[in-house]
mmCIF file of C-alpha atoms in Angstrom:
data_model
loop_
_atom_site.group_PDB
_atom_site.id
_atom_site.type_symbol
_atom_site.label_atom_id
_atom_site.label_comp_id
_atom_site.label_asym_id
_atom_site.label_seq_id
_atom_site.Cartn_x
_atom_site.Cartn_y
_atom_site.Cartn_z
ATOM 1 C CA MET A 14 0.219 0.302 -0.355
ATOM 2 C CA ASN A 15 1.117 3.660 -1.068
ATOM 3 C CA LEU A 16 1.051 6.109 1.876
ATOM 4 C CA ARG A 17 2.881 8.901 1.081
ATOM 5 C CA PRO A 18 0.312 11.940 0.645
ATOM 6 C CA PHE A 19 -1.596 12.894 -2.815
ATOM 7 C CA LEU A 20 0.443 14.597 -5.248
ATOM 8 C CA ARG A 21 -0.569 16.016 -7.785
ATOM 9 C CA ARG A 22 0.968 15.129 -11.409
ATOM 10 C CA ASP A 23 1.499 17.071 -14.449
ATOM 11 C CA GLY A 24 -1.604 18.948 -16.300
ATOM 12 C CA GLU A 25 -4.008 16.996 -13.757
ATOM 13 C CA ILE A 26 -7.297 19.441 -12.948
ATOM 14 C CA LEU A 27 -8.989 18.346 -9.828
ATOM 15 C CA LEU A 28 -12.846 18.133 -9.932
ATOM 16 C CA ARG A 29 -13.073 18.572 -6.757
ATOM 17 C CA LYS A 30 -10.155 21.462 -6.027
ATOM 18 C CA ASP A 31 -10.414 23.124 -9.063
ATOM 19 C CA VAL A 32 -13.944 22.950 -11.220
ATOM 20 C CA LEU A 33 -16.455 22.199 -8.348
ATOM 21 C CA ASP A 34 -18.257 25.551 -6.935
ATOM 22 C CA HIS A 35 -15.683 27.241 -9.317
ATOM 23 C CA GLN A 36 -16.629 29.211 -12.486
ATOM 24 C CA ILE A 37 -16.279 27.779 -16.172
ATOM 25 C CA ILE A 38 -17.075 29.659 -19.368
ATOM 26 C CA ASP A 39 -20.090 27.956 -21.450
ATOM 27 C CA ILE A 40 -18.963 27.978 -24.690
ATOM 28 C CA SER A 41 -22.378 27.790 -26.683
ATOM 29 C CA GLY A 42 -23.987 29.310 -24.440
ATOM 30 C CA ARG A 43 -21.928 32.316 -24.338
ATOM 31 C CA ARG A 44 -21.613 33.243 -20.532
ATOM 32 C CA ILE A 45 -19.880 32.290 -17.481
ATOM 33 C CA VAL A 46 -21.229 29.863 -15.123
ATOM 34 C CA ARG A 47 -20.529 28.569 -11.347
ATOM 35 C CA VAL A 48 -20.154 24.482 -11.447
ATOM 36 C CA ASN A 49 -22.526 22.767 -8.668
ATOM 37 C CA ASP A 50 -22.430 19.495 -9.636
ATOM 38 C CA VAL A 51 -20.679 16.933 -11.973
ATOM 39 C CA GLN A 52 -21.026 14.340 -14.497
ATOM 40 C CA VAL A 53 -19.545 11.285 -14.314
ATOM 41 C CA LEU A 54 -20.103 8.233 -16.452
ATOM 42 C CA ARG A 55 -18.289 5.424 -16.505
ATOM 43 C CA VAL A 56 -16.950 4.432 -19.855
ATOM 44 C CA GLU A 57 -15.473 0.593 -20.743
ATOM 45 C CA ARG A 58 -13.613 0.721 -17.394
ATOM 46 C CA THR A 59 -12.915 4.410 -17.486
ATOM 47 C CA TYR A 60 -14.846 7.097 -15.950
ATOM 48 C CA ARG A 61 -14.675 10.500 -17.656
ATOM 49 C CA LEU A 62 -16.071 13.500 -16.565
ATOM 50 C CA VAL A 63 -19.037 14.136 -19.569
ATOM 51 C CA GLY A 64 -20.698 17.459 -18.080
ATOM 52 C CA VAL A 65 -21.498 20.113 -15.299
ATOM 53 C CA ASP A 66 -24.527 21.054 -13.991
ATOM 54 C CA VAL A 67 -24.919 24.613 -13.322
ATOM 55 C CA SER A 68 -28.468 24.132 -12.107
ATOM 56 C CA PRO A 69 -29.630 25.680 -8.563
ATOM 57 C CA GLN A 70 -30.917 22.083 -7.388
ATOM 58 C CA ALA A 71 -27.160 20.393 -7.917
ATOM 59 C CA LEU A 72 -25.800 22.793 -5.295
ATOM 60 C CA LEU A 73 -29.133 21.704 -3.083
ATOM 61 C CA ARG A 74 -28.375 18.225 -3.650
ATOM 62 C CA ARG A 75 -24.998 18.606 -2.693
ATOM 63 C CA MET A 76 -25.370 20.491 0.192
ATOM 64 C CA GLY A 77 -28.544 18.999 1.697
ATOM 65 C CA PRO A 78 -29.063 15.627 3.711
ATOM 66 C CA ARG A 79 -28.010 12.468 1.878
ATOM 67 C CA THR A 80 -31.062 10.848 3.202
ATOM 68 C CA LEU A 81 -33.498 13.673 0.432
ATOM 69 C CA SER A 82 -30.567 14.374 -1.969
ATOM 70 C CA HIS A 83 -32.400 11.051 -4.620
ATOM 71 C CA ARG A 84 -35.930 13.838 -4.576
ATOM 72 C CA ILE A 85 -34.297 16.938 -5.659
ATOM 73 C CA VAL A 86 -34.172 16.931 -9.258
ATOM 74 C CA GLY A 87 -33.457 18.983 -11.987
ATOM 75 C CA ARG A 88 -30.362 19.292 -13.713
ATOM 76 C CA ARG A 89 -29.186 21.995 -16.573
ATOM 77 C CA ILE A 90 -25.636 19.911 -17.799
ATOM 78 C CA ILE A 91 -23.569 21.480 -19.727
ATOM 79 C CA ASP A 92 -21.311 19.342 -21.738
ATOM 80 C CA TRP A 93 -18.006 19.416 -20.918
ATOM 81 C CA GLN A 94 -16.860 19.543 -24.484
ATOM 82 C CA GLU A 95 -18.729 23.114 -24.561
ATOM 83 C CA ALA A 96 -16.795 24.308 -21.611
ATOM 84 C CA GLN A 97 -13.746 26.936 -21.136
ATOM 85 C CA TYR A 98 -11.910 25.703 -18.131
ATOM 86 C CA LEU A 99 -10.286 28.725 -16.315
ATOM 87 C CA ALA A 100 -6.452 27.608 -15.502
ATOM 88 C CA SER A 101 -5.791 30.555 -13.013
ATOM 89 C CA GLU A 102 -8.331 28.362 -10.992
ATOM 90 C CA ALA A 103 -5.947 25.916 -10.379
ATOM 91 C CA PRO A 104 -3.096 26.448 -7.522
ATOM 92 C CA VAL A 105 -0.691 25.652 -10.404
ATOM 93 C CA ARG A 106 0.177 26.089 -13.645
ATOM 94 C CA LEU A 107 -1.625 23.880 -16.043
ATOM 95 C CA LYS A 108 -1.514 24.104 -20.003
ATOM 96 C CA VAL A 109 -4.934 25.074 -21.097
ATOM 97 C CA SER A 110 -6.486 25.483 -24.895
ATOM 98 C CA TYR A 111 -8.712 28.650 -25.231
ATOM 99 C CA ASP A 112 -8.564 27.788 -29.169
ATOM 100 C CA ARG A 113 -12.658 27.413 -28.882
ATOM 101 C CA LEU A 114 -13.296 31.236 -27.374
ATOM 102 C CA SER A 115 -12.139 32.523 -30.817
ATOM 103 C CA GLU A 116 -15.258 31.071 -32.255
ATOM 104 C CA LEU A 117 -17.075 33.368 -30.074
ATOM 105 C CA ASN A 118 -17.883 36.770 -31.144
ATOM 106 C CA PRO A 119 -15.788 39.828 -30.418
ATOM 107 C CA VAL A 120 -19.058 40.915 -28.121
ATOM 108 C CA ASP A 121 -19.644 38.452 -26.669
ATOM 109 C CA LEU A 122 -16.198 37.391 -25.933
ATOM 110 C CA ALA A 123 -15.636 40.994 -24.298
ATOM 111 C CA ARG A 124 -18.912 40.478 -22.132
ATOM 112 C CA ILE A 125 -16.995 37.630 -20.646
ATOM 113 C CA VAL A 126 -13.587 39.288 -20.064
ATOM 114 C CA ASP A 127 -15.136 41.932 -18.280
ATOM 115 C CA ALA A 128 -16.870 39.567 -15.951
ATOM 116 C CA LEU A 129 -14.097 38.068 -14.907
ATOM 117 C CA SER A 130 -11.181 38.802 -12.645
ATOM 118 C CA TYR A 131 -8.714 40.673 -13.848
ATOM 119 C CA ARG A 132 -6.202 37.766 -13.451
ATOM 120 C CA GLU A 133 -8.546 35.417 -15.367
ATOM 121 C CA SER A 134 -9.336 38.183 -17.997
ATOM 122 C CA ALA A 135 -4.967 38.263 -18.980
ATOM 123 C CA GLU A 136 -5.282 35.003 -19.176
ATOM 124 C CA ILE A 137 -7.733 34.692 -21.768
ATOM 125 C CA VAL A 138 -5.701 37.697 -23.489
ATOM 126 C CA ALA A 139 -2.525 35.813 -23.695
ATOM 127 C CA ALA A 140 -3.809 32.870 -25.094
ATOM 128 C CA LEU A 141 -5.638 34.881 -28.418
ATOM 129 C CA ASP A 142 -3.554 35.393 -31.372
ATOM 130 C CA ASP A 143 -2.753 39.356 -32.165
ATOM 131 C CA GLU A 144 -5.759 39.745 -34.076
ATOM 132 C CA THR A 145 -8.811 37.943 -31.952
ATOM 133 C CA ALA A 146 -7.578 39.590 -29.362
ATOM 134 C CA ALA A 147 -7.522 43.379 -30.796
ATOM 135 C CA GLU A 148 -10.996 42.538 -32.083
ATOM 136 C CA MET A 149 -11.862 41.712 -28.343
ATOM 137 C CA LEU A 150 -10.014 44.474 -26.506
ATOM 138 C CA GLU A 151 -11.549 47.240 -28.664
ATOM 139 C CA GLU A 152 -15.533 45.745 -27.113
ATOM 140 C CA VAL A 153 -14.258 45.555 -23.228
ATOM 141 C CA SER A 154 -14.807 48.535 -20.676
ATOM 142 C CA ASP A 155 -12.302 51.284 -20.503
ATOM 143 C CA ALA A 156 -11.161 50.420 -17.329
ATOM 144 C CA ARG A 157 -10.907 46.741 -17.986
ATOM 145 C CA LEU A 158 -8.364 47.561 -21.273
ATOM 146 C CA SER A 159 -6.445 49.729 -19.544
ATOM 147 C CA ASP A 160 -5.786 47.630 -16.588
ATOM 148 C CA LEU A 161 -5.016 44.862 -19.604
ATOM 149 C CA LEU A 162 -2.633 46.537 -21.430
ATOM 150 C CA GLU A 163 -0.851 48.288 -18.785
ATOM 151 C CA GLY A 164 0.109 44.652 -17.291
ATOM 152 C CA MET A 165 1.398 42.765 -20.270
ATOM 153 C CA ASP A 166 4.701 42.977 -22.237
ATOM 154 C CA VAL A 167 4.958 46.353 -23.824
ATOM 155 C CA GLU A 168 5.625 44.939 -27.441
ATOM 156 C CA ARG A 169 2.656 42.565 -27.061
ATOM 157 C CA ALA A 170 0.958 45.419 -26.654
ATOM 158 C CA ALA A 171 2.081 47.459 -29.451
ATOM 159 C CA ASP A 172 1.104 44.325 -31.673
ATOM 160 C CA ILE A 173 -2.346 44.450 -30.133
ATOM 161 C CA LEU A 174 -2.809 48.092 -30.916
ATOM 162 C CA GLU A 175 -1.329 47.736 -34.223
ATOM 163 C CA GLU A 176 -4.226 45.362 -34.958
ATOM 164 C CA MET A 177 -7.073 47.654 -33.657
ATOM 165 C CA SER A 178 -8.370 50.608 -35.774
ATOM 166 C CA PRO A 179 -6.766 53.576 -35.976
ATOM 167 C CA GLY A 180 -9.235 55.639 -33.291
ATOM 168 C CA SER A 181 -9.517 52.839 -30.977
ATOM 169 C CA ALA A 182 -5.858 52.278 -30.440
ATOM 170 C CA ALA A 183 -6.166 56.526 -29.902
ATOM 171 C CA ASP A 184 -8.640 56.058 -27.528
ATOM 172 C CA ALA A 185 -7.095 53.215 -25.681
ATOM 173 C CA LEU A 186 -3.451 54.870 -25.428
ATOM 174 C CA GLU A 187 -5.015 58.019 -23.823
ATOM 175 C CA ASP A 188 -6.265 56.321 -20.988
ATOM 176 C CA LEU A 189 -2.852 55.038 -19.757
ATOM 177 C CA ASP A 190 -0.204 56.628 -18.081
ATOM 178 C CA GLN A 191 1.446 58.706 -20.417
ATOM 179 C CA ASP A 192 5.251 57.105 -19.997
ATOM 180 C CA VAL A 193 3.634 53.797 -21.048
ATOM 181 C CA ALA A 194 1.244 55.300 -23.752
ATOM 182 C CA GLU A 195 4.827 56.652 -25.408
ATOM 183 C CA GLU A 196 6.697 53.088 -24.626
ATOM 184 C CA ILE A 197 3.531 51.326 -26.609
ATOM 185 C CA LEU A 198 3.683 53.825 -29.447
ATOM 186 C CA ALA A 199 7.659 53.620 -30.056
ATOM 187 C CA ASN A 200 7.475 49.866 -29.910
ATOM 188 C CA MET A 201 4.102 50.149 -32.505
ATOM 189 C CA GLU A 202 4.978 50.067 -36.277
ATOM 190 C CA PRO A 203 5.816 53.696 -37.918
ATOM 191 C CA GLU A 204 2.963 53.752 -40.539
ATOM 192 C CA GLU A 205 0.250 52.634 -37.622
ATOM 193 C CA ALA A 206 2.035 54.588 -34.424
ATOM 194 C CA ALA A 207 1.764 57.963 -37.405
ATOM 195 C CA ASP A 208 -2.087 57.201 -37.954
ATOM 196 C CA VAL A 209 -2.380 56.437 -34.181
ATOM 197 C CA GLN A 210 -0.621 59.961 -33.873
ATOM 198 C CA GLU A 211 -2.752 61.999 -36.023
ATOM 199 C CA LEU A 212 -5.703 60.816 -34.070
ATOM 200 C CA LEU A 213 -4.434 61.715 -30.849
ATOM 201 C CA ALA A 214 -3.726 65.108 -32.170
ATOM 202 C CA TYR A 215 -7.824 66.140 -32.163
ATOM 203 C CA GLU A 216 -10.018 66.364 -29.166
ATOM 204 C CA GLU A 217 -11.850 64.290 -27.612
ATOM 205 C CA GLY A 218 -15.422 63.590 -28.554
ATOM 206 C CA SER A 219 -14.303 65.127 -32.081
ATOM 207 C CA ALA A 220 -14.977 64.082 -35.302
ATOM 208 C CA GLY A 221 -11.312 63.734 -36.057
ATOM 209 C CA ARG A 222 -10.805 61.756 -33.426
ATOM 210 C CA ILE A 223 -13.454 59.207 -34.186
ATOM 211 C CA MET A 224 -12.788 59.190 -38.004
ATOM 212 C CA ARG A 225 -11.724 56.110 -40.296
ATOM 213 C CA THR A 226 -8.761 56.480 -42.654
ATOM 214 C CA ASP A 227 -9.544 53.266 -44.075
ATOM 215 C CA PHE A 228 -11.949 53.707 -47.007
ATOM 216 C CA VAL A 229 -12.318 53.292 -50.271
ATOM 217 C CA ARG A 230 -11.161 56.455 -52.422
ATOM 218 C CA VAL A 231 -11.696 56.209 -56.461
ATOM 219 C CA ARG A 232 -11.406 58.482 -59.154
ATOM 220 C CA ALA A 233 -14.859 60.331 -61.446
ATOM 221 C CA SER A 234 -13.075 58.829 -64.896
ATOM 222 C CA VAL A 235 -13.751 55.151 -64.117
ATOM 223 C CA THR A 236 -16.550 52.835 -64.809
ATOM 224 C CA VAL A 237 -18.449 50.803 -62.181
ATOM 225 C CA SER A 238 -16.715 47.637 -63.145
ATOM 226 C CA ASP A 239 -13.518 49.272 -62.811
ATOM 227 C CA VAL A 240 -14.482 49.792 -59.081
ATOM 228 C CA LEU A 241 -15.855 46.345 -58.429
ATOM 229 C CA ALA A 242 -12.467 45.188 -59.549
ATOM 230 C CA LEU A 243 -10.310 47.844 -57.598
ATOM 231 C CA LEU A 244 -12.223 46.504 -54.429
ATOM 232 C CA ARG A 245 -11.319 42.744 -55.208
ATOM 233 C CA ALA A 246 -7.652 43.526 -55.549
ATOM 234 C CA GLN A 247 -7.320 45.119 -52.041
ATOM 235 C CA PRO A 248 -5.927 42.049 -49.573
ATOM 236 C CA ASP A 249 -7.644 43.654 -46.890
ATOM 237 C CA VAL A 250 -11.280 45.816 -48.256
ATOM 238 C CA PRO A 251 -12.166 48.160 -45.010
ATOM 239 C CA ASP A 252 -14.643 46.778 -42.724
ATOM 240 C CA PRO A 253 -17.442 48.143 -42.537
ATOM 241 C CA LEU A 254 -17.302 48.985 -46.236
ATOM 242 C CA LEU A 255 -20.273 51.246 -46.621
ATOM 243 C CA ALA A 256 -19.901 53.500 -49.433
ATOM 244 C CA VAL A 257 -17.085 54.445 -52.206
ATOM 245 C CA TYR A 258 -15.840 58.091 -52.311
ATOM 246 C CA VAL A 259 -14.614 59.465 -55.447
ATOM 247 C CA VAL A 260 -12.071 62.395 -56.099
ATOM 248 C CA ALA A 261 -10.600 64.794 -58.153
ATOM 249 C CA LYS A 262 -10.276 63.983 -61.390
ATOM 250 C CA ASP A 263 -6.744 65.278 -61.193
ATOM 251 C CA ALA A 264 -5.566 62.923 -58.791
ATOM 252 C CA ALA A 265 -2.584 60.286 -59.181
ATOM 253 C CA PRO A 266 -2.507 57.450 -61.557
ATOM 254 C CA VAL A 267 -3.745 53.976 -60.935
ATOM 255 C CA GLU A 268 -0.641 52.796 -58.443
ATOM 256 C CA HIS A 269 -2.695 51.898 -55.117
ATOM 257 C CA PRO A 270 -5.616 49.015 -55.555
ATOM 258 C CA THR A 271 -8.041 52.454 -54.095
ATOM 259 C CA GLY A 272 -6.853 54.377 -57.533
ATOM 260 C CA LEU A 273 -5.022 56.757 -55.337
ATOM 261 C CA SER A 274 -0.722 56.706 -54.542
ATOM 262 C CA GLY A 275 0.079 56.622 -50.756
ATOM 263 C CA ASP A 276 1.008 60.591 -51.594
ATOM 264 C CA ASP A 277 -2.442 61.548 -52.725
ATOM 265 C CA ARG A 278 -5.020 60.440 -51.016
ATOM 266 C CA ALA A 279 -5.955 63.681 -49.311
ATOM 267 C CA VAL A 280 -7.729 64.974 -52.727
ATOM 268 C CA ALA A 281 -11.111 66.743 -52.998
ATOM 269 C CA LEU A 282 -14.194 64.885 -52.715
ATOM 270 C CA ARG A 283 -16.652 64.863 -55.484
ATOM 271 C CA GLY A 284 -19.305 62.752 -54.367
ATOM 272 C CA ILE A 285 -20.034 59.523 -52.945
ATOM 273 C CA VAL A 286 -21.831 56.166 -54.160
ATOM 274 C CA ARG A 287 -23.742 53.699 -52.204
ATOM 275 C CA LEU A 288 -22.325 50.389 -52.544
ATOM 276 C CA ARG A 289 -26.332 49.641 -52.544
ATOM 277 C CA ASN A 290 -26.053 51.291 -55.947
ATOM 278 C CA LEU A 291 -22.592 50.261 -56.898
ATOM 279 C CA VAL A 292 -23.539 46.892 -56.734
ATOM 280 C CA ILE A 293 -26.802 46.789 -58.945
ATOM 281 C CA ALA A 294 -25.564 49.102 -61.305
ATOM 282 C CA ASP A 295 -24.385 48.066 -64.770
ATOM 283 C CA PRO A 296 -20.825 47.768 -64.918
ATOM 284 C CA THR A 297 -19.822 50.007 -67.893
ATOM 285 C CA THR A 298 -21.524 52.890 -66.190
ATOM 286 C CA PRO A 299 -19.645 55.710 -65.551
ATOM 287 C CA LEU A 300 -19.003 56.443 -61.786
ATOM 288 C CA ALA A 301 -19.590 59.901 -62.617
ATOM 289 C CA GLU A 302 -23.760 59.128 -62.948
ATOM 290 C CA VAL A 303 -24.579 56.730 -59.950
ATOM 291 C CA MET A 304 -22.844 58.751 -57.302
ATOM 292 C CA ASP A 305 -24.379 61.488 -55.185
ATOM 293 C CA HIS A 306 -22.883 65.092 -56.260
ATOM 294 C CA ASP A 307 -24.050 66.751 -52.991
ATOM 295 C CA THR A 308 -22.808 65.181 -50.051
ATOM 296 C CA PRO A 309 -22.923 66.619 -46.479
ATOM 297 C CA THR A 310 -19.552 66.921 -45.003
ATOM 298 C CA VAL A 311 -17.924 67.825 -41.309
ATOM 299 C CA ARG A 312 -14.755 69.360 -40.454
ATOM 300 C CA PRO A 313 -12.507 67.473 -37.795
ATOM 301 C CA GLU A 314 -13.364 69.682 -35.256
ATOM 302 C CA ASP A 315 -16.271 69.201 -34.838
ATOM 303 C CA ARG A 316 -18.314 67.248 -32.682
ATOM 304 C CA ALA A 317 -19.432 63.889 -32.614
ATOM 305 C CA GLU A 318 -22.850 64.768 -31.880
ATOM 306 C CA GLN A 319 -22.428 66.666 -35.127
ATOM 307 C CA ALA A 320 -21.900 63.781 -37.608
ATOM 308 C CA ALA A 321 -24.621 61.644 -35.997
ATOM 309 C CA ARG A 322 -26.991 64.549 -36.600
ATOM 310 C CA ILE A 323 -26.181 65.090 -39.957
ATOM 311 C CA MET A 324 -26.129 60.974 -40.296
ATOM 312 C CA ALA A 325 -29.893 61.201 -39.268
ATOM 313 C CA GLU A 326 -30.836 63.995 -41.140
ATOM 314 C CA TYR A 327 -29.576 62.597 -44.429
ATOM 315 C CA ASN A 328 -30.167 58.598 -44.055
ATOM 316 C CA LEU A 329 -26.018 58.355 -43.900
ATOM 317 C CA LEU A 330 -24.255 55.341 -42.963
ATOM 318 C CA ALA A 331 -21.008 57.390 -42.868
ATOM 319 C CA VAL A 332 -20.277 61.092 -43.363
ATOM 320 C CA PRO A 333 -16.791 62.545 -44.965
ATOM 321 C CA VAL A 334 -14.411 64.476 -43.129
ATOM 322 C CA LEU A 335 -12.994 67.710 -44.523
ATOM 323 C CA ASP A 336 -10.097 69.702 -43.383
ATOM 324 C CA ASP A 337 -9.727 73.032 -44.200
ATOM 325 C CA ALA A 338 -8.649 72.986 -47.756
ATOM 326 C CA GLU A 339 -11.902 70.753 -48.697
ATOM 327 C CA ARG A 340 -9.835 67.657 -48.690
ATOM 328 C CA LEU A 341 -11.299 64.229 -47.649
ATOM 329 C CA ILE A 342 -9.000 63.065 -44.886
ATOM 330 C CA GLY A 343 -11.671 60.121 -43.106
ATOM 331 C CA ILE A 344 -15.207 59.041 -42.517
ATOM 332 C CA VAL A 345 -17.132 58.676 -39.473
ATOM 333 C CA THR A 346 -19.547 56.371 -39.748
ATOM 334 C CA VAL A 347 -22.361 55.649 -37.358
ATOM 335 C CA ASP A 348 -21.774 52.747 -35.285
ATOM 336 C CA ASP A 349 -17.855 55.304 -33.982
ATOM 337 C CA ALA A 350 -20.705 57.897 -33.573
ATOM 338 C CA LEU A 351 -23.154 56.410 -31.387
ATOM 339 C CA ALA A 352 -20.089 54.408 -29.486
ATOM 340 C CA GLU A 353 -19.088 58.335 -28.489
ATOM 341 C CA LEU A 354 -22.743 59.511 -28.178
ATOM 342 C CA LEU A 355 -24.099 56.567 -26.293
ATOM 343 C CA PRO A 356 -20.870 54.668 -24.469
ATOM 344 C CA GLU A 357 -22.583 52.968 -21.749
ATOM 345 C CA ILE A 358 -25.379 51.585 -23.698
ATOM 346 C CA TRP A 359 -23.259 51.070 -26.876
ATOM 347 C CA HIS A 360 -20.470 49.100 -24.828
ATOM 348 C CA ASN A 361 -23.355 47.295 -23.178
ATOM 349 C CA ARG A 362 -25.283 46.107 -26.481
ATOM 350 C CA GLY A 363 -24.626 42.708 -26.598
ATOM 351 C CA ALA A 364 -25.017 42.318 -21.925
ATOM 352 C CA ARG A 365 -28.980 40.983 -22.885
ATOM 353 C CA ALA A 366 -27.827 38.107 -25.324
ATOM 354 C CA PHE A 367 -24.334 37.638 -21.976
ATOM 355 C CA ALA A 368 -26.953 37.574 -19.443
#
C-alpha cells in the first residue's frame, strides 16, 4: 500500500478542488456559469467527466441531507466539450487550450472578459492571437482595457494595438499612463503609430478623433466595373465597407488598389457612391452617373454629435471628414458616432444576450 500523501501530477485538474464551485465559460451559451456538480460516466471501465451541472438544484443536492438528495430533481447539464476551464482557478500552472474562445463573437467574448477577474481576463488575452485579442479589446470596458494593456508586455501591447482601428488604439492609449503610452507607441510599426498619433492630435469627442482613415477612394473617370475590380484586388477591404468616395479627376494615376498613390490620398471630394448603387448598377456605367454629388460633410474639429445628426438627417451610414483645404481626410461611421454618444449603452449592447 502506498502511504505517501497525494501530489498533483503535471497537467492534472482536480474536480473537487479546481472545478466544483468554480466559474467556467459556457461556449455555446456565451456566458459564465458556476459549477454546482459534475457528471461522471463510466465508459469501458474508465470514469470520464462528461458534463457539469449548473442548476441550483445541483447545489441543494450536494449541500442537503444525503437521505433527501435523490428527491431533488433538476439538471442543467453543460457538455464538458462546450465548457472552457479557466486555468487560473488552479493553484498550479496548467497548460489549457483556449482555442475555442476564438469562435465567439468579439462582443460576447468582451462581455465575458469584463465579468471575470483581472487574472482570468489576462489569462484569456494571453492565449488569443493578436487579431482576435484586438477585436475583443475594442469591445471591453475602458477600465478593463487599461488594466490589461498596462499589465502585459509592451511589445505584445504594441502588436495588439496595431491590429485595432486607429481610433480605438488612440482612445486606449489616452487612458494609459503617459510613459506607458509613449513606450507602446515607440514599439508600434511606424505607419500604424503615425495613424494613431494623427488622431491623438484631435480633441476627444471630436469627429477627427473618431474618424476612420481606411476607406476606398476612386477617381470619377472610372466605371462601376473598374471599381469592383479595384475592390477585389485589395488585400484588406475596409470593414465596414459602406460606400466608395469619388475624388478629383486629376488625382494620381492608378498605383494603388484604391486608385491613388500613398502621397495623394488627401484630395478633393467629388461625391460618394453607396454600396447598394454600386452593386446594382450596370458594370459599364461611368461612376459619375451613380454617385451622389451633394454630399454633406463635417470638419475634424466638429463634435461627434454633429456628425451623428447629419447622418440621421441625410440617412447616411457614414459622413466624410474634410480639412480646411476641402480635402478628404477620413470618414465617421454611424457605429463610431453612437459609441461616442452612447458609450454605456453601446458597450453593453450584447449584455442581454450574455445574461
